[in-house]
Amino acid sequence: MLHIIKSSPYATHALSHCLAYATTDSVIVLINDAVLGALAESPLDAALFTDNRSVYVLEEDVMARGVQAHLHPQVKQIDMQGLVQLTEDHVTQMTW
């Protein structure tokens, strides 16, 4: 399942709610202010980054917030085309 998170984990509980429902092999994409959840040593990094889960951030949102150098080493950056491809690859999706 594809989960797309839009809001900062410091402003809402969308990411923590997502993690409560997502399986360990879910695909999670952080966009807009949610990219702050992918920072190294964030409060949710242990729950977010598992061995089987793929976590992506939209690179234009990362660059807009100037946090490129602080991302968790397991996060993958994608562009808008990559996001579209993920939505095409996953029939089941949830936006938080």
mmCIF file with all atom_site columns, C-alpha atoms in Angstrom, residues 11-95:
data_model
loop_
_atom_site.group_PDB
_atom_site.id
_atom_site.type_symbol
_atom_site.label_atom_id
_atom_site.label_alt_id
_atom_site.label_comp_id
_atom_site.label_asym_id
_atom_site.label_entity_id
_atom_site.label_seq_id
_atom_site.pdbx_PDB_ins_code
_atom_site.Cartn_x
_atom_site.Cartn_y
_atom_site.Cartn_z
_atom_site.occupancy
_atom_site.B_iso_or_equiv
_atom_site.pdbx_formal_charge
_atom_site.auth_seq_id
_atom_site.auth_comp_id
_atom_site.auth_asym_id
_atom_site.auth_atom_id
_atom_site.pdbx_PDB_model_num
ATOM 1  C CA . ALA A 1 11 ? 2.250  20.007 13.605  1.00 0.00 ? 11 ALA A CA 1
ATOM 2  C CA . THR A 1 12 ? -0.079 16.997 13.261  1.00 0.00 ? 12 THR A CA 1
ATOM 3  C CA . HIS A 1 13 ? -0.206 13.310 14.089  1.00 0.00 ? 13 HIS A CA 1
ATOM 4  C CA . ALA A 1 14 ? -0.702 12.227 10.470  1.00 0.00 ? 14 ALA A CA 1
ATOM 5  C CA . LEU A 1 15 ? 2.647  10.418 10.242  1.00 0.00 ? 15 LEU A CA 1
ATOM 6  C CA . SER A 1 16 ? 2.269  8.648  13.595  1.00 0.00 ? 16 SER A CA 1
ATOM 7  C CA . HIS A 1 17 ? -1.295 7.603  12.667  1.00 0.00 ? 17 HIS A CA 1
ATOM 8  C CA . CYS A 1 18 ? -0.035 6.321  9.339   1.00 0.00 ? 18 CYS A CA 1
ATOM 9  C CA . LEU A 1 19 ? 2.676  4.290  11.038  1.00 0.00 ? 19 LEU A CA 1
ATOM 10 C CA . ALA A 1 20 ? 0.091  2.759  13.370  1.00 0.00 ? 20 ALA A CA 1
ATOM 11 C CA . TYR A 1 21 ? -1.804 1.391  10.343  1.00 0.00 ? 21 TYR A CA 1
ATOM 12 C CA . ALA A 1 22 ? 0.951  0.790  7.796   1.00 0.00 ? 22 ALA A CA 1
ATOM 13 C CA . THR A 1 23 ? 2.538  -2.606 7.498   1.00 0.00 ? 23 THR A CA 1
ATOM 14 C CA . THR A 1 24 ? 6.303  -2.869 7.621   1.00 0.00 ? 24 THR A CA 1
ATOM 15 C CA . ASP A 1 25 ? 6.425  -3.401 3.851   1.00 0.00 ? 25 ASP A CA 1
ATOM 16 C CA . SER A 1 26 ? 4.298  -0.358 2.981   1.00 0.00 ? 26 SER A CA 1
ATOM 17 C CA . VAL A 1 27 ? 5.619  2.419  0.775   1.00 0.00 ? 27 VAL A CA 1
ATOM 18 C CA . ILE A 1 28 ? 5.557  5.847  2.409   1.00 0.00 ? 28 ILE A CA 1
ATOM 19 C CA . VAL A 1 29 ? 6.051  9.124  0.568   1.00 0.00 ? 29 VAL A CA 1
ATOM 20 C CA . LEU A 1 30 ? 6.605  12.336 2.503   1.00 0.00 ? 30 LEU A CA 1
ATOM 21 C CA . ILE A 1 31 ? 5.696  15.533 0.680   1.00 0.00 ? 31 ILE A CA 1
ATOM 22 C CA . ASN A 1 32 ? 5.266  19.198 1.622   1.00 0.00 ? 32 ASN A CA 1
ATOM 23 C CA . ASP A 1 33 ? 6.132  19.752 5.328   1.00 0.00 ? 33 ASP A CA 1
ATOM 24 C CA . ALA A 1 34 ? 6.032  16.005 6.007   1.00 0.00 ? 34 ALA A CA 1
ATOM 25 C CA . VAL A 1 35 ? 9.590  15.756 4.633   1.00 0.00 ? 35 VAL A CA 1
ATOM 26 C CA . LEU A 1 36 ? 10.698 16.955 8.077   1.00 0.00 ? 36 LEU A CA 1
ATOM 27 C CA . GLY A 1 37 ? 9.770  13.495 9.365   1.00 0.00 ? 37 GLY A CA 1
ATOM 28 C CA . ALA A 1 38 ? 12.615 12.029 7.294   1.00 0.00 ? 38 ALA A CA 1
ATOM 29 C CA . LEU A 1 39 ? 15.338 13.914 9.118   1.00 0.00 ? 39 LEU A CA 1
ATOM 30 C CA . ALA A 1 40 ? 17.994 11.836 10.811  1.00 0.00 ? 40 ALA A CA 1
ATOM 31 C CA . GLU A 1 41 ? 17.239 11.369 14.512  1.00 0.00 ? 41 GLU A CA 1
ATOM 32 C CA . SER A 1 42 ? 13.655 12.577 14.166  1.00 0.00 ? 42 SER A CA 1
ATOM 33 C CA . PRO A 1 43 ? 11.315 11.329 16.917  1.00 0.00 ? 43 PRO A CA 1
ATOM 34 C CA . LEU A 1 44 ? 9.687  8.834  14.541  1.00 0.00 ? 44 LEU A CA 1
ATOM 35 C CA . ASP A 1 45 ? 12.713 7.558  12.620  1.00 0.00 ? 45 ASP A CA 1
ATOM 36 C CA . ALA A 1 46 ? 12.856 4.179  14.392  1.00 0.00 ? 46 ALA A CA 1
ATOM 37 C CA . ALA A 1 47 ? 9.212  3.501  13.517  1.00 0.00 ? 47 ALA A CA 1
ATOM 38 C CA . LEU A 1 48 ? 9.431  4.993  10.033  1.00 0.00 ? 48 LEU A CA 1
ATOM 39 C CA . PHE A 1 49 ? 12.549 3.258  8.775   1.00 0.00 ? 49 PHE A CA 1
ATOM 40 C CA . THR A 1 50 ? 12.263 -0.523 8.888   1.00 0.00 ? 50 THR A CA 1
ATOM 41 C CA . ASP A 1 51 ? 14.117 -3.161 6.900   1.00 0.00 ? 51 ASP A CA 1
ATOM 42 C CA . ASN A 1 52 ? 11.231 -3.796 4.492   1.00 0.00 ? 52 ASN A CA 1
ATOM 43 C CA . ARG A 1 53 ? 9.610  -0.383 4.227   1.00 0.00 ? 53 ARG A CA 1
ATOM 44 C CA . SER A 1 54 ? 10.442 2.022  1.426   1.00 0.00 ? 54 SER A CA 1
ATOM 45 C CA . VAL A 1 55 ? 10.409 5.680  2.440   1.00 0.00 ? 55 VAL A CA 1
ATOM 46 C CA . TYR A 1 56 ? 10.572 8.435  -0.162  1.00 0.00 ? 56 TYR A CA 1
ATOM 47 C CA . VAL A 1 57 ? 10.654 12.210 0.003   1.00 0.00 ? 57 VAL A CA 1
ATOM 48 C CA . LEU A 1 58 ? 9.806  14.617 -2.771  1.00 0.00 ? 58 LEU A CA 1
ATOM 49 C CA . GLU A 1 59 ? 13.145 16.245 -3.535  1.00 0.00 ? 59 GLU A CA 1
ATOM 50 C CA . GLU A 1 60 ? 11.679 19.636 -4.474  1.00 0.00 ? 60 GLU A CA 1
ATOM 51 C CA . ASP A 1 61 ? 10.082 19.848 -1.005  1.00 0.00 ? 61 ASP A CA 1
ATOM 52 C CA . VAL A 1 62 ? 13.360 18.839 0.645   1.00 0.00 ? 62 VAL A CA 1
ATOM 53 C CA . MET A 1 63 ? 15.234 21.513 -1.285  1.00 0.00 ? 63 MET A CA 1
ATOM 54 C CA . ALA A 1 64 ? 12.584 24.156 -0.552  1.00 0.00 ? 64 ALA A CA 1
ATOM 55 C CA . ARG A 1 65 ? 13.094 23.535 3.171   1.00 0.00 ? 65 ARG A CA 1
ATOM 56 C CA . GLY A 1 66 ? 16.891 23.319 2.966   1.00 0.00 ? 66 GLY A CA 1
ATOM 57 C CA . VAL A 1 67 ? 17.165 19.991 4.783   1.00 0.00 ? 67 VAL A CA 1
ATOM 58 C CA . GLN A 1 68 ? 19.040 17.908 2.163   1.00 0.00 ? 68 GLN A CA 1
ATOM 59 C CA . ALA A 1 69 ? 22.089 17.425 4.394   1.00 0.00 ? 69 ALA A CA 1
ATOM 60 C CA . HIS A 1 70 ? 19.998 16.265 7.353   1.00 0.00 ? 70 HIS A CA 1
ATOM 61 C CA . LEU A 1 71 ? 17.977 13.435 5.796   1.00 0.00 ? 71 LEU A CA 1
ATOM 62 C CA . HIS A 1 72 ? 17.987 9.939  7.268   1.00 0.00 ? 72 HIS A CA 1
ATOM 63 C CA . PRO A 1 73 ? 20.415 7.721  5.305   1.00 0.00 ? 73 PRO A CA 1
ATOM 64 C CA . GLN A 1 74 ? 17.661 5.232  4.358   1.00 0.00 ? 74 GLN A CA 1
ATOM 65 C CA . VAL A 1 75 ? 15.330 7.768  2.727   1.00 0.00 ? 75 VAL A CA 1
ATOM 66 C CA . LYS A 1 76 ? 15.152 7.937  -1.055  1.00 0.00 ? 76 LYS A CA 1
ATOM 67 C CA . GLN A 1 77 ? 14.582 11.209 -2.885  1.00 0.00 ? 77 GLN A CA 1
ATOM 68 C CA . ILE A 1 78 ? 12.235 11.240 -5.874  1.00 0.00 ? 78 ILE A CA 1
ATOM 69 C CA . ASP A 1 79 ? 11.050 13.897 -8.278  1.00 0.00 ? 79 ASP A CA 1
ATOM 70 C CA . MET A 1 80 ? 7.454  14.509 -9.357  1.00 0.00 ? 80 MET A CA 1
ATOM 71 C CA . GLN A 1 81 ? 7.758  11.900 -12.109 1.00 0.00 ? 81 GLN A CA 1
ATOM 72 C CA . GLY A 1 82 ? 8.842  9.359  -9.496  1.00 0.00 ? 82 GLY A CA 1
ATOM 73 C CA . LEU A 1 83 ? 5.812  10.218 -7.368  1.00 0.00 ? 83 LEU A CA 1
ATOM 74 C CA . VAL A 1 84 ? 3.504  9.740  -10.341 1.00 0.00 ? 84 VAL A CA 1
ATOM 75 C CA . GLN A 1 85 ? 5.136  6.370  -11.043 1.00 0.00 ? 85 GLN A CA 1
ATOM 76 C CA . LEU A 1 86 ? 4.583  5.241  -7.429  1.00 0.00 ? 86 LEU A CA 1
ATOM 77 C CA . THR A 1 87 ? 0.904  6.197  -7.648  1.00 0.00 ? 87 THR A CA 1
ATOM 78 C CA . GLU A 1 88 ? 0.599  4.205  -10.871 1.00 0.00 ? 88 GLU A CA 1
ATOM 79 C CA . ASP A 1 89 ? 2.337  1.191  -9.311  1.00 0.00 ? 89 ASP A CA 1
ATOM 80 C CA . HIS A 1 90 ? 0.115  1.072  -6.215  1.00 0.00 ? 90 HIS A CA 1
ATOM 81 C CA . VAL A 1 91 ? -3.616 0.612  -6.680  1.00 0.00 ? 91 VAL A CA 1
ATOM 82 C CA . THR A 1 92 ? -4.283 0.987  -2.962  1.00 0.00 ? 92 THR A CA 1
ATOM 83 C CA . GLN A 1 93 ? -3.362 4.430  -1.616  1.00 0.00 ? 93 GLN A CA 1
ATOM 84 C CA . MET A 1 94 ? -4.029 6.569  1.425   1.00 0.00 ? 94 MET A CA 1
ATOM 85 C CA . THR A 1 95 ? -3.259 10.267 1.780   1.00 0.00 ? 95 THR A CA 1
#
